[in-house]
Amino acid sequence: MSILKELEQELKEIVKKAGYDVEKLSLETSNRRDLGEYQLNDAMQLAKTYKENPRTIAAKIVEELEKNNHFTNINIAGPGFINISLSEEYTIEILNRINKDIFSNIEKRESKKIIIDFGGANVSKALHVGHLRSANLGEALKRLGRLLGYEVLGDAHLGDYGRPLGLVVLEIKKMYPELPYFDESYTGNYEEVDLPITNADLERIYPLASTKSKEDEEYLEEAREVTVKIQKKERGYYDLWKKVVEISKADIKKVYDSLNVDYDLWLGESDAVEHFEELNAIFEEKNLLKDSNGAKIIEVAEETDNSPMPPLLFIKSNGSISYETTDLATILQRKKDYNPDEILYVVDGRQSLHFEQVFRAARKAKLVEDNVNLEFVGFGTMNGKDGKPFKTRDGGVMTLKSLIDLVTNETLKRINPETVNEEEKESVARTVAIAALKYADFLPFRSTDYIFEIEKFADLEGKTGPYLLYSTIRMKSLLTKAKELKSEEVKVLTGQTEKDIALTILNLPAILNKSLDTRSLNEIAEYLYKITSQYNKFYAENKVLTEENQALQESWLVLTKIVYNINTMLLDILGIKVPNKM
Ligand code: ARG
């Protein structure tokens, strides 16, 4: 249980001793700190229930509160608001508990199994800026969910199915017709074939093939045939496709690694399609498929819809499986293999209609039980100054790799040459760049678009990743310098800034809960800035290392330790690494 919840429990008992029963206490942080740190607003409600004057009720509660040494500065305001503050004694006790065990202030949830579908990278295409938020957000939700007690599986859900792959394989055939993949008489082992193609080649091949297919009807037809061959697992073509997936996946993984993002499952659309026959049978049996000009569709509109809801395209008129159907098949596969309580889809907000259709069809066919939560976690885009999705200077798609390089060049300018030597500079700049990018990405609510402003993101001052890293490194360095000094427990707590920090610490569980519930990390991002700024204010006000009052010095060091631990824990949730120096 969180400490604040515990406190609420205690207050309920106190109210009871005063003669009143409240079901849910309303304890709120006060915005009039001069009057009290918290406000208890229950007297007004109790007045109605007990038909008494609220001020009389408040006075009786205050009488009981005064007997308790956890509270101080107890007073009644207005019609019966009770203001209270936490006593020094109690605050010290709390801080010492948290110092011993940071989890004493973290509210674990009842365990459930969650699959987070995020990333959605497409095989043989470069990851681009549009993939950034999905990766950041999905990874952070995964880490946060685990911290709060959930069992979480992250799935990359690679786009490895359909025409794009046919195009790539066809273009490879045009480039290297002599490869054994295209030789029907070849009887050797395809695993041993040396494919003269790198990931960089693949990234060029796809756009090339895609352009050709748009200009050349015959080429397109050929690509269709190749796609069918791959989907039918025809020897040679299928083996080449597997190789292409492997090459591409290795590179995709590298980019995700650099963002501190990783997956438990590297499944793709093609893995789900294995379950297509079974899926089809379920929909057939439930009579949910309708013919429409040679295609099969599923009606998903509901009477209460107030915007158009087109039917889901299940099988296209050319017989191929739609993107919607790959997602339906994935639900079936996930249900069979993992039986999750929840599936979250961290995907660009512009795909919301797609998921609404998929979820409705899945419910109609009862692919999962009604209590399984299928949830679309849509996000906004990172835009350029023109308000459109961020592009390269010449208007092309910006790859994630170039984006990271761009930011690294910016953070490189701000690395302190006195603390970081030449050899380490580049790698430190990279770590800082990732922090800059990720933090800026988490700061707006997830569904909000934001503008890429490189100087602002990389700034060492203000609400930025580099500011947080710099400050956290400084906390660590203070603790390292104080290694020989006693730092076991908080003994005194007198300053206002210290008290502010303590109250912020108490608020942590609420922030974690809110972030998980809203599927957005903005609260955590703001919280990190708040606690760090409060700490920096404290740091400027006090000379910890030279303080002569030992009890005070020890207390300050413990406070530093707690803030440092909270910062590293939260940065870790955001997938941000802290360098040793910068
Ligand atoms: N690969 C897809 C795309 O590029 C995104 C996949 C999102 N996840 C999903 N389960 N549909 O649009």
XYZ file of C-alpha atoms and ligand atoms in Angstrom:
594
model
C 0.000 0.000 0.000
C 1.228 3.525 -0.613
C 2.001 5.629 2.408
C -0.651 8.193 1.513
C -3.279 5.456 1.344
C -2.106 4.290 4.737
C -2.497 7.806 5.989
C -6.011 7.949 4.595
C -6.797 4.760 6.462
C -5.501 6.274 9.638
C -7.543 9.428 9.125
C -10.668 7.377 8.613
C -10.105 5.804 12.004
C -9.660 9.243 13.529
C -12.901 10.454 11.983
C -14.562 7.363 13.378
C -13.260 8.118 16.853
C -14.835 11.542 16.478
C -18.111 9.708 15.931
C -18.493 9.629 12.150
C -18.236 7.029 9.439
C -16.833 7.919 6.038
C -16.614 5.430 3.269
C -14.070 7.180 1.124
C -12.098 9.930 2.692
C -11.327 12.974 0.597
C -7.795 13.941 1.433
C -6.391 16.442 -0.982
C -3.117 18.251 -1.368
C -3.768 21.827 -0.505
C -2.877 24.640 -2.827
C -2.755 26.988 0.139
C 0.394 25.650 1.708
C 0.405 28.478 4.239
C -2.819 27.041 5.687
C -1.824 23.393 5.536
C -0.267 20.730 3.368
C -3.406 18.666 3.015
C -7.072 19.409 3.217
C -9.726 17.123 4.604
C -13.070 17.969 3.046
C -15.359 15.428 4.624
C -17.120 17.552 7.203
C -19.430 19.038 4.563
C -20.604 15.654 3.351
C -20.935 14.317 6.887
C -23.050 17.330 7.793
C -25.654 16.166 5.297
C -25.597 12.569 6.468
C -25.605 13.319 10.181
C -27.681 16.498 9.941
C -25.233 18.494 12.018
C -23.384 21.718 11.500
C -20.206 21.050 9.432
C -18.084 23.279 11.638
C -19.179 21.341 14.719
C -18.213 18.102 12.988
C -14.909 19.581 11.891
C -14.197 20.708 15.447
C -14.788 17.205 16.797
C -12.500 15.696 14.176
C -9.839 18.292 14.947
C -10.014 17.382 18.612
C -9.127 13.793 17.700
C -6.477 14.857 15.185
C -4.712 16.845 17.843
C -4.181 13.731 19.909
C -2.182 12.215 17.026
C 1.482 13.076 16.666
C 1.473 12.537 12.896
C -0.195 15.882 12.340
C 0.539 19.468 13.015
C -0.806 22.904 12.127
C -4.388 21.671 12.327
C -7.026 24.308 11.637
C -10.526 24.765 10.284
C -11.220 27.064 7.365
C -14.437 28.337 5.822
C -17.559 26.232 6.347
C -15.600 23.243 7.694
C -12.487 22.440 5.663
C -9.830 20.946 7.868
C -6.243 21.863 7.061
C -3.482 19.625 8.287
C 0.233 19.252 7.841
C 2.495 16.320 8.503
C 4.571 16.612 11.645
C 8.338 16.611 11.376
C 8.480 13.447 13.417
C 6.123 11.594 11.093
C 7.771 12.884 7.914
C 11.117 11.639 9.184
C 9.598 8.252 9.937
C 8.147 8.003 6.428
C 11.363 9.028 4.730
C 13.281 6.443 6.676
C 10.861 3.756 5.638
C 11.188 4.717 1.994
C 14.939 4.887 2.299
C 15.016 1.312 3.564
C 12.656 0.098 0.904
C 11.493 2.188 -2.007
C 8.687 -0.323 -2.572
C 7.102 0.550 0.755
C 5.740 3.519 -1.160
C 4.683 1.724 -4.319
C 1.239 0.311 -4.740
C 1.353 -3.113 -6.350
C -1.675 -4.197 -8.320
C -3.358 -7.513 -8.555
C -1.418 -9.439 -11.154
C -2.761 -9.808 -14.663
C -1.305 -10.782 -17.969
C -0.934 -8.081 -20.556
C 0.346 -8.191 -24.093
C 1.572 -4.905 -25.454
C 1.681 -4.785 -29.224
C 4.046 -1.975 -30.088
C 6.675 -1.012 -32.585
C 4.955 -2.412 -35.651
C 8.113 -2.159 -37.739
C 7.847 -3.320 -41.331
C 10.387 -5.790 -42.612
C 12.794 -4.495 -45.271
C 11.808 -0.902 -44.692
C 13.837 1.455 -42.539
C 12.379 2.442 -39.176
C 11.382 6.086 -39.432
C 10.325 8.904 -37.119
C 6.770 7.560 -37.055
C 8.039 4.511 -35.196
C 9.560 6.523 -32.369
C 6.522 7.094 -30.193
C 5.239 3.564 -30.433
C 8.610 2.227 -29.340
C 9.013 4.717 -26.492
C 5.490 4.454 -25.205
C 5.116 0.699 -25.514
C 8.422 0.038 -23.802
C 7.627 2.430 -20.954
C 4.166 0.953 -20.402
C 5.745 -2.467 -20.319
C 8.240 -1.421 -17.666
C 5.658 0.492 -15.645
C 3.202 -2.392 -15.777
C 5.855 -4.767 -14.500
C 6.848 -2.413 -11.711
C 3.240 -2.292 -10.551
C 2.873 -6.063 -10.568
C 1.601 -7.060 -13.986
C 2.970 -9.813 -16.111
C 3.736 -8.075 -19.388
C 4.788 -9.406 -22.767
C 5.940 -6.981 -25.408
C 5.393 -8.091 -28.992
C 7.093 -6.392 -31.959
C 4.342 -7.511 -34.332
C 6.503 -7.111 -37.397
C 4.891 -6.234 -40.682
C 6.261 -9.212 -42.579
C 3.274 -10.226 -44.654
C 1.828 -9.243 -47.995
C 2.784 -7.395 -51.146
C 5.786 -5.410 -49.851
C 7.621 -8.669 -49.294
C 6.642 -9.956 -52.707
C 8.053 -6.790 -54.216
C 11.352 -7.136 -52.415
C 11.772 -10.779 -53.353
C 10.867 -10.014 -56.966
C 13.397 -7.203 -57.181
C 16.097 -9.466 -55.752
C 15.191 -11.941 -58.456
C 15.636 -9.243 -61.099
C 19.003 -8.297 -59.646
C 20.339 -11.803 -59.111
C 18.346 -14.222 -61.298
C 21.092 -16.806 -60.912
C 20.534 -17.242 -57.167
C 19.519 -20.808 -56.261
C 16.274 -19.521 -54.699
C 14.904 -19.171 -58.214
C 16.340 -22.403 -59.557
C 13.691 -25.109 -59.400
C 16.266 -27.865 -59.811
C 18.253 -26.711 -56.793
C 18.287 -29.410 -54.157
C 20.800 -27.946 -51.691
C 20.241 -26.343 -48.354
C 19.031 -22.732 -48.647
C 20.424 -21.906 -45.248
C 23.875 -22.210 -46.739
C 23.276 -19.863 -49.628
C 25.315 -16.705 -49.376
C 22.868 -13.911 -50.126
C 24.793 -10.882 -51.409
C 22.389 -8.458 -49.782
C 22.692 -6.250 -46.729
C 20.051 -4.389 -44.847
C 21.132 -1.159 -46.526
C 20.405 -2.849 -49.868
C 16.965 -3.878 -48.660
C 16.163 -0.330 -47.695
C 16.925 0.733 -51.258
C 15.258 -2.251 -52.904
C 11.806 -1.756 -51.439
C 11.234 1.838 -52.601
C 12.681 0.944 -55.994
C 10.391 -2.050 -56.418
C 7.433 -0.112 -55.137
C 7.963 2.639 -57.719
C 8.401 0.088 -60.488
C 5.159 -1.651 -59.533
C 3.288 1.613 -59.807
C 4.642 2.323 -63.254
C 4.688 -1.134 -64.713
C 1.533 -3.270 -64.742
C 3.451 -6.408 -65.660
C 5.924 -5.955 -62.836
C 3.019 -5.549 -60.424
C 1.438 -8.749 -61.681
C 4.721 -10.569 -61.205
C 4.995 -9.206 -57.680
C 1.517 -10.526 -56.939
C 2.534 -13.960 -58.115
C 5.682 -13.883 -56.011
C 3.628 -12.820 -52.989
C 1.365 -15.809 -53.473
C 4.390 -18.114 -53.785
C 5.752 -16.819 -50.492
C 2.392 -17.167 -48.806
C 2.055 -20.699 -50.086
C 5.524 -21.379 -48.692
C 6.867 -22.405 -52.071
C 10.387 -23.731 -51.781
C 13.015 -21.152 -52.742
C 10.797 -18.082 -52.637
C 9.715 -18.798 -49.101
C 13.313 -19.451 -48.063
C 14.476 -16.188 -49.563
C 11.687 -14.356 -47.792
C 12.795 -15.895 -44.496
C 16.333 -14.711 -45.143
C 15.120 -11.196 -45.930
C 13.144 -11.130 -42.682
C 16.192 -12.259 -40.775
C 18.473 -9.594 -42.244
C 15.943 -6.879 -41.714
C 15.041 -7.986 -38.221
C 18.680 -7.858 -37.123
C 18.853 -4.246 -38.188
C 15.491 -3.290 -36.709
C 16.675 -4.802 -33.472
C 19.799 -2.664 -33.503
C 17.793 0.527 -33.824
C 15.422 -0.515 -31.062
C 18.428 -1.406 -28.908
C 19.781 2.086 -29.307
C 16.461 3.366 -27.982
C 16.639 0.931 -25.048
C 13.605 -0.850 -26.390
C 13.298 -4.595 -26.485
C 10.704 -7.269 -27.030
C 9.826 -10.566 -25.448
C 8.195 -11.704 -28.657
C 9.376 -11.019 -32.164
C 6.312 -12.372 -33.879
C 5.027 -11.016 -37.125
C 1.807 -10.789 -39.089
C 2.879 -13.906 -40.938
C 2.866 -15.927 -37.700
C -0.740 -14.974 -37.114
C -1.796 -15.827 -40.634
C -0.926 -19.444 -39.803
C -4.182 -19.375 -37.865
C -6.213 -18.025 -40.730
C -8.059 -21.266 -41.574
C -9.237 -21.619 -38.038
C -10.215 -17.974 -37.882
C -12.143 -18.263 -41.102
C -14.001 -21.289 -39.772
C -15.040 -19.409 -36.627
C -16.459 -16.533 -38.648
C -18.118 -18.893 -41.120
C -19.706 -20.938 -38.402
C -21.104 -17.862 -36.715
C -22.447 -16.643 -40.035
C -20.598 -13.399 -39.772
C -19.163 -13.260 -43.286
C -20.973 -11.534 -46.104
C -20.195 -11.559 -49.811
C -19.535 -8.206 -51.365
C -18.401 -8.035 -55.008
C -16.256 -11.096 -54.635
C -14.829 -10.003 -51.304
C -15.826 -11.213 -47.848
C -16.777 -8.582 -45.333
C -17.963 -8.374 -41.732
C -20.588 -5.810 -40.720
C -19.424 -4.013 -37.618
C -21.661 -0.929 -37.513
C -23.778 -0.473 -34.390
C -27.009 1.446 -33.934
C -25.427 3.847 -31.504
C -22.677 4.900 -33.933
C -22.806 8.543 -34.762
C -20.117 8.418 -37.396
C -19.912 6.018 -40.319
C -18.509 2.589 -39.520
C -17.661 0.744 -42.723
C -17.677 -3.058 -42.741
C -14.414 -4.838 -42.093
C -12.795 -6.240 -45.215
C -12.029 -9.838 -44.286
C -10.857 -11.324 -47.584
C -10.177 -9.079 -50.557
C -11.795 -9.818 -53.901
C -8.454 -11.159 -55.177
C -8.517 -13.731 -52.393
C -5.809 -12.183 -50.251
C -6.008 -11.458 -46.549
C -6.450 -7.874 -45.379
C -4.496 -6.011 -42.699
C -7.620 -6.213 -40.501
C -7.660 -9.986 -40.841
C -4.003 -10.252 -39.833
C -4.967 -8.499 -36.610
C -7.959 -10.774 -36.045
C -5.767 -13.805 -36.573
C -3.262 -12.335 -34.132
C -5.953 -12.063 -31.467
C -6.789 -15.736 -31.982
C -3.119 -16.702 -31.786
C -2.520 -14.633 -28.650
C -5.571 -16.087 -26.968
C -4.355 -19.615 -27.710
C -0.711 -19.112 -26.841
C -0.879 -16.674 -23.940
C -4.485 -16.230 -22.836
C -3.968 -12.589 -21.823
C -6.295 -10.458 -19.693
C -5.512 -7.437 -21.785
C -4.026 -6.571 -25.159
C -2.843 -3.011 -25.666
C -2.108 -1.721 -29.157
C 0.315 1.162 -29.107
C -0.173 2.457 -32.623
C -0.463 5.789 -34.447
C -3.772 7.474 -33.575
C -4.688 7.557 -37.243
C -5.319 3.804 -37.116
C -8.170 4.103 -34.628
C -10.876 3.119 -37.119
C -8.913 0.021 -38.083
C -8.756 -1.126 -34.483
C -12.373 -0.277 -33.775
C -13.370 -2.531 -36.666
C -11.023 -5.292 -35.549
C -12.208 -5.203 -31.923
C -15.862 -5.238 -32.912
C -15.378 -8.185 -35.228
C -13.365 -10.005 -32.556
C -16.157 -9.456 -30.024
C -18.818 -10.609 -32.444
C -16.945 -13.845 -33.041
C -16.050 -14.104 -29.347
C -12.370 -14.583 -30.137
C -11.755 -13.600 -26.528
C -14.015 -13.594 -23.480
C -15.970 -10.426 -22.853
C -13.825 -9.457 -19.900
C -10.621 -9.415 -21.922
C -9.669 -5.828 -22.534
C -8.719 -5.025 -26.130
C -7.510 -1.474 -26.140
C -6.219 0.891 -28.726
C -3.570 3.180 -27.294
C -3.264 5.748 -30.060
C -0.633 8.459 -30.124
C -0.131 11.762 -31.889
C 2.648 12.588 -34.328
C 5.946 14.333 -33.952
C 5.716 17.214 -36.372
C 8.102 19.647 -37.985
C 7.715 23.406 -37.593
C 5.265 23.312 -40.523
C 2.861 21.247 -38.428
C 3.247 18.159 -40.624
C 5.011 14.929 -39.646
C 8.719 15.641 -39.274
C 10.673 15.136 -42.511
C 14.214 15.442 -43.801
C 15.292 18.801 -45.181
C 14.390 17.800 -48.714
C 10.976 16.569 -47.634
C 11.780 12.842 -47.515
C 11.005 10.349 -44.804
C 13.412 10.753 -41.912
C 14.739 7.441 -40.696
C 15.009 6.834 -36.994
C 18.745 6.348 -37.369
C 19.204 9.776 -38.946
C 16.963 11.324 -36.339
C 19.143 9.913 -33.577
C 22.280 11.107 -35.405
C 20.804 14.563 -35.793
C 20.092 14.871 -32.083
C 23.478 13.368 -31.214
C 25.188 16.146 -33.180
C 23.277 18.621 -31.104
C 24.029 17.027 -27.727
C 27.679 16.598 -28.715
C 28.030 20.396 -28.595
C 26.967 20.381 -24.984
C 29.202 17.659 -23.605
C 31.639 19.090 -21.108
C 35.186 18.460 -22.419
C 36.561 18.822 -18.899
C 34.666 15.827 -17.585
C 34.320 13.610 -20.660
C 37.378 12.612 -22.639
C 37.576 12.569 -26.400
C 37.074 8.803 -26.826
C 33.928 8.709 -24.729
C 32.391 11.885 -26.088
C 30.450 10.336 -28.929
C 28.904 7.572 -26.873
C 27.964 9.921 -24.023
C 26.420 12.315 -26.550
C 24.353 9.424 -27.885
C 23.060 8.486 -24.455
C 22.149 12.122 -23.836
C 20.516 12.365 -27.260
C 18.297 9.381 -26.540
C 17.314 10.973 -23.235
C 16.563 14.263 -25.001
C 14.408 12.580 -27.640
C 12.581 10.271 -25.298
C 11.862 12.807 -22.609
C 10.516 15.311 -25.139
C 8.354 12.551 -26.539
C 6.851 11.683 -23.160
C 6.194 15.212 -21.994
C 3.004 15.886 -23.990
C -0.002 13.687 -23.312
C 0.328 10.704 -25.649
C -2.445 11.644 -28.042
C -1.138 15.190 -28.457
C 1.003 16.063 -31.477
C 4.187 17.945 -30.711
C 6.840 19.812 -32.620
C 10.394 18.600 -32.953
C 12.557 21.414 -31.568
C 16.061 20.149 -31.378
C 17.717 23.009 -29.447
C 14.939 22.985 -26.906
C 15.056 19.189 -26.431
C 18.836 19.140 -26.050
C 19.058 22.093 -23.672
C 20.753 21.491 -20.349
C 18.251 23.802 -18.662
C 14.504 23.529 -18.459
C 12.156 20.587 -18.865
C 14.519 18.377 -20.810
C 16.130 14.967 -20.700
C 19.646 16.441 -20.485
C 18.631 18.563 -17.469
C 17.393 15.450 -15.682
C 20.519 13.493 -16.528
C 22.812 16.306 -15.479
C 21.030 16.708 -12.161
C 20.891 12.986 -11.473
C 24.602 12.642 -12.182
C 25.232 15.469 -9.731
C 23.232 13.677 -7.032
C 25.267 10.572 -7.599
C 28.500 12.469 -7.498
C 27.499 14.061 -4.188
C 26.760 10.617 -2.786
C 30.069 9.290 -4.050
C 31.982 12.157 -2.468
C 30.125 11.542 0.794
C 30.899 7.828 0.811
C 32.798 8.025 4.087
C 30.101 10.052 5.794
C 27.248 8.574 7.798
C 24.040 8.330 5.789
C 21.793 5.845 7.541
C 18.748 7.782 8.483
C 16.949 11.064 8.419
C 17.210 12.647 11.850
C 16.022 16.196 11.377
C 13.888 17.835 8.779
C 13.489 21.531 9.217
C 13.756 23.320 5.879
C 10.728 24.133 3.771
C 12.408 22.818 0.611
C 13.141 19.493 2.279
C 9.517 19.254 3.317
C 8.408 20.031 -0.222
C 10.585 17.206 -1.502
C 9.135 14.829 1.083
C 5.585 15.654 -0.002
C 6.509 15.112 -3.634
C 7.960 11.738 -2.708
C 4.669 10.804 -1.048
C 2.841 11.629 -4.228
C 4.809 9.126 -6.317
C 2.333 6.203 -6.200
C -0.504 8.400 -7.427
C 1.630 9.483 -10.381
C 2.561 5.926 -11.281
C -1.061 4.850 -11.145
C -2.228 7.737 -13.237
C 0.383 7.051 -15.893
C -0.560 3.426 -16.171
C -4.273 4.155 -16.192
C -4.056 6.829 -18.863
C -1.425 4.900 -20.843
C 0.593 8.080 -20.994
C 3.931 8.902 -19.421
C 3.455 12.665 -19.249
C 2.688 12.613 -15.520
C 5.907 10.763 -14.801
C 7.836 13.135 -17.054
C 6.404 16.156 -15.203
C 7.008 14.543 -11.850
C 10.661 13.929 -12.684
C 11.060 17.584 -13.514
C 9.309 18.641 -10.338
C 11.276 16.517 -7.913
C 14.543 17.298 -9.688
C 13.920 21.050 -9.580
C 12.963 20.860 -5.928
C 16.097 18.920 -5.227
C 18.246 21.391 -7.151
C 16.767 24.218 -5.134
C 17.695 22.365 -1.977
C 21.179 21.723 -3.384
C 21.672 25.428 -4.046
C 20.447 26.359 -0.572
C 22.666 23.991 1.363
C 26.278 22.959 1.462
C 25.825 19.304 2.222
C 29.445 18.182 2.215
C 30.737 20.886 4.518
C 27.791 21.011 6.910
C 29.035 20.826 10.488
C 25.840 19.662 12.135
C 26.217 15.935 11.615
C 22.583 15.014 12.152
C 21.598 17.539 9.534
C 24.242 16.386 7.115
C 23.219 12.773 7.512
C 19.562 13.661 6.930
C 20.422 15.562 3.771
C 22.442 12.695 2.421
C 19.596 10.270 2.965
C 17.205 12.651 1.267
C 19.612 12.856 -1.668
C 19.757 9.083 -1.830
C 15.979 8.760 -1.937
C 15.608 11.352 -4.683
C 18.439 9.749 -6.622
C 16.795 6.333 -6.375
C 13.426 7.668 -7.444
C 14.987 9.475 -10.381
C 16.867 6.461 -11.640
C 13.796 4.292 -11.202
C 11.584 6.671 -13.161
C 14.177 7.310 -15.862
C 14.451 3.571 -16.225
C 10.694 3.294 -16.724
C 11.051 5.846 -19.505
C 13.860 3.756 -20.991
C 16.406 6.489 -20.362
C 19.934 5.565 -19.322
C 22.025 7.799 -17.086
C 25.664 8.210 -18.166
C 28.369 8.448 -15.507
C 29.293 11.929 -16.628
C 28.352 14.357 -19.348
N 3.013 -2.452 -39.430
C 1.864 -1.617 -39.240
C 2.016 -0.330 -40.012
O 3.098 0.019 -40.399
C 1.626 -1.270 -37.800
C 1.259 -2.435 -36.945
C 0.517 -2.027 -35.742
N 0.081 -3.157 -34.941
C -0.970 -3.912 -35.247
N -1.269 -4.932 -34.476
N -1.711 -3.688 -36.309
O 1.031 0.365 -40.209
